[in-house]
Every structure is written in structure tokens, then in C-alpha cells.
Amino acid sequence: MLFAVHCVDAKGVDAIRTRHLAPHKDYLVGQKHILVVGGALTDGADQPVGSLYIVNVADREAAETFSKNDPFTSAGVFGTVTITAMRKSHWNPGSAWLLKLCCAPAGPAARPSPRRRDRPPRRRRWSRRSPRCAGPAASRRPAGRRRSAARAAACCRSR
């Protein structure tokens, strides 16, 4: 079941947040088997004001355990933590590749590869050989030109 864990920072915890950032990141790496998506909430100027996590766990108690074991929670970084069950209604994993583009650091490493491997391959619209007739005349036809069903049947009978 999916749960949204919404954490809002307490006032004046910047120094505590900085001190506990490395253990917090290590904790999240260790929880990647249940963490669907998560990250810091900012005020628009890259100043963190909280965190939001979507976790896939069995029940609410497991979501509460995830929150309680976070080093930020035990250090007092979060003033309030709200855990809400959610249903997946609009799920578009195909748009997740945009996160790689907009959230990657600037520079040559941020450019997408020319061939995107996270998208399904394009479907071929036509082939050089017609599925109706695989005879020698089919391979001499110009690409994209179709043969009528009667001509294809006549071609196949002539072999």
C-alpha cells in the first residue's frame, strides 16, 4: 500500500539538518526497497523546508516505523510528520525520464544520450518484404509501395 510521508521542518534547524544529512542519506539508501520517490521540499530558493516521501509498505505501522527511524526525525529536524494513505490513480512512469533532464546537474553529463533506452523501441511501419508475398518480386519493389491483394496472391501462386 502506498503512503505519503509529509515532513515539515521545525524552526531554526539548519545546523542540525546539515549535521545529520549524511546519516539521513545513508538511511534512505538502505530503504530504497520501499521508497518509491522522495526528496526535500524547498521554499523556491533552494532553502529546505521539509521532505516528502512516497513509500510502498504493508500497513500504516510500517510507514510510521520508516518515519521514526529516519535520523532527521530522531534529531528533531522535523516539526510535524503527517502520514497519509494514498491510492495510485494517475501513474505515468514514462514521464519519469524528464526527472533525469530537469534535475540533473548542468554540464555535459546532464545531456540525454542520443538513444534513450528507457523508452520502448518504435514500431516498424512497413518491411521491405510484404507479409502476403515473400517471393522474389517482393524484394524488388520500392520501399513503401504496397501491392494489391490480388497481385500478391498471383505472385504466390506463380512459384
C-alpha atoms as one frame of an Amber mdcrd trajectory, in Angstrom:
protein
   0.000   0.000   0.000   1.241   3.496  -0.762   1.689   6.108   1.942   2.707
   9.749   1.608   5.004  10.840   4.431   4.965  14.652   4.591   7.554  16.136
   6.944   7.752  19.857   7.764  10.923  21.257   9.340  10.877  22.854  12.771
  12.070  26.472  13.086  15.823  27.120  13.139  17.083  23.609  12.422  19.501
  24.415   9.590  22.599  23.476  11.615  21.005  20.237  12.850  19.905  19.369
   9.313  23.427  19.908   7.966  24.960  17.799  10.752  22.613  14.849  10.175
  22.431  14.994   6.371  24.930  12.161   5.700  23.238   9.642   8.064  19.846
  10.664   6.628  21.012   9.952   3.062  22.518   6.618   4.150  19.205   5.706
   5.769  17.285   6.471   2.564  19.688   4.354   0.504  19.063   1.489   2.915
  15.295   1.932   2.499  15.257   2.028  -1.310  13.310  -1.256  -1.425  10.217
   0.570  -0.066  10.907   4.145  -1.190   9.012   4.926  -4.409  10.034   8.588
  -4.625  11.192  11.164  -2.143  13.060  14.382  -1.719  13.428  17.683   0.045
  10.724  20.326  -0.128  12.112  23.812  -0.742  10.796  27.342  -0.480  11.698
  28.030  -4.106  15.128  29.445  -3.296  16.754  26.067  -2.550  16.170  26.505
   1.180  14.824  23.176   2.526  11.555  23.427   4.444  10.727  19.721   4.765
  10.616  16.405   2.950   8.071  14.302   1.102   8.308  10.543   0.621   6.030
   8.047  -1.091   6.632   4.610   0.441   5.238   1.237  -0.583   4.704  -0.709
   2.653   2.222  -3.240   4.013   0.423  -1.003   6.507   0.431   2.320   8.339
   2.628   0.973  11.147   5.402   0.223   8.651   5.139   3.786   7.298   5.358
   5.138  10.861   8.406   2.936  11.501  10.017   4.318   8.336   9.446   7.846
   9.612  10.539   7.184  13.220  13.811   5.518  12.190  14.848   8.450   9.981
  17.845  10.269  11.543  16.173  13.628  10.818  13.155  12.618  12.917  15.243
  11.406  15.858  17.420  14.551  15.690  14.376  16.834  15.814  14.676  18.300
  12.321  11.018  17.651  11.527   8.461  19.641  13.485   5.453  17.787  12.109
   5.137  14.490  10.262   1.892  13.582   8.508   1.373  10.076   7.143  -1.490
   9.640   4.695  -2.583   6.540   2.803  -2.952   7.099  -0.910  -4.287   5.338
  -3.969  -2.399   5.242  -7.224  -4.709   6.811  -9.795  -2.504   8.810 -12.163
   0.682   6.854 -12.672   2.874   7.725 -15.618   6.306   6.134 -15.286   7.071
   7.263 -18.834   7.334  10.843 -17.618   9.974   9.887 -15.044  12.684  10.258
 -17.697  12.027  14.011 -17.519  13.417  13.982 -13.983  16.774  12.983 -15.421
  16.732  16.082 -17.633  15.408  18.724 -15.246  17.081  17.557 -12.032  20.495
  16.546 -13.347  23.456  18.843 -12.745  24.367  21.195 -15.571  27.159  20.222
 -17.899  27.973  17.509 -20.415  26.802  14.717 -18.083  23.304  16.239 -17.956
  22.656  15.797 -21.677  20.479  12.822 -22.551  22.031  10.120 -24.665  21.042
  10.195 -28.346  19.322   6.816 -27.970  17.028   6.745 -24.979  16.998   3.240
 -23.542  14.167   3.959 -21.128  11.624   4.368 -23.925  10.135   1.436 -25.826
  11.507   0.929 -29.343   9.496   2.360 -32.196   7.291   0.010 -34.120   8.264
  -0.642 -37.726   5.508   0.537 -40.028   6.499  -1.459 -43.079   9.024  -4.012
 -44.126  10.747  -4.492 -47.405   9.139  -7.869 -47.911   5.374  -7.990 -47.879
   3.830 -10.431 -45.388   1.433 -11.581 -48.137   4.125 -12.463 -50.621   7.684
 -13.360 -49.764   8.585 -14.197 -53.340  11.464 -12.707 -55.336   9.299  -9.934
 -56.794   8.566  -8.604 -53.302  12.198  -7.768 -52.655  12.487  -5.729 -55.885
   9.581  -3.473 -55.022  10.447   0.107 -53.940  10.174   0.659 -50.195   6.784
   1.905 -49.059   4.896   0.777 -52.172   2.140  -1.724 -51.464   0.887  -4.486
 -53.687  -2.784  -5.278 -54.056  -4.089  -8.496 -52.522  -4.877  -9.917 -55.988
  -1.351  -9.281 -57.284   0.193 -10.679 -54.121  -1.927 -13.829 -54.412  -0.991
 -14.191 -58.097   2.664 -13.805 -57.222   2.480 -16.517 -54.584   0.660 -18.914
 -56.948   3.304 -18.478 -59.637   6.060 -20.052 -57.537
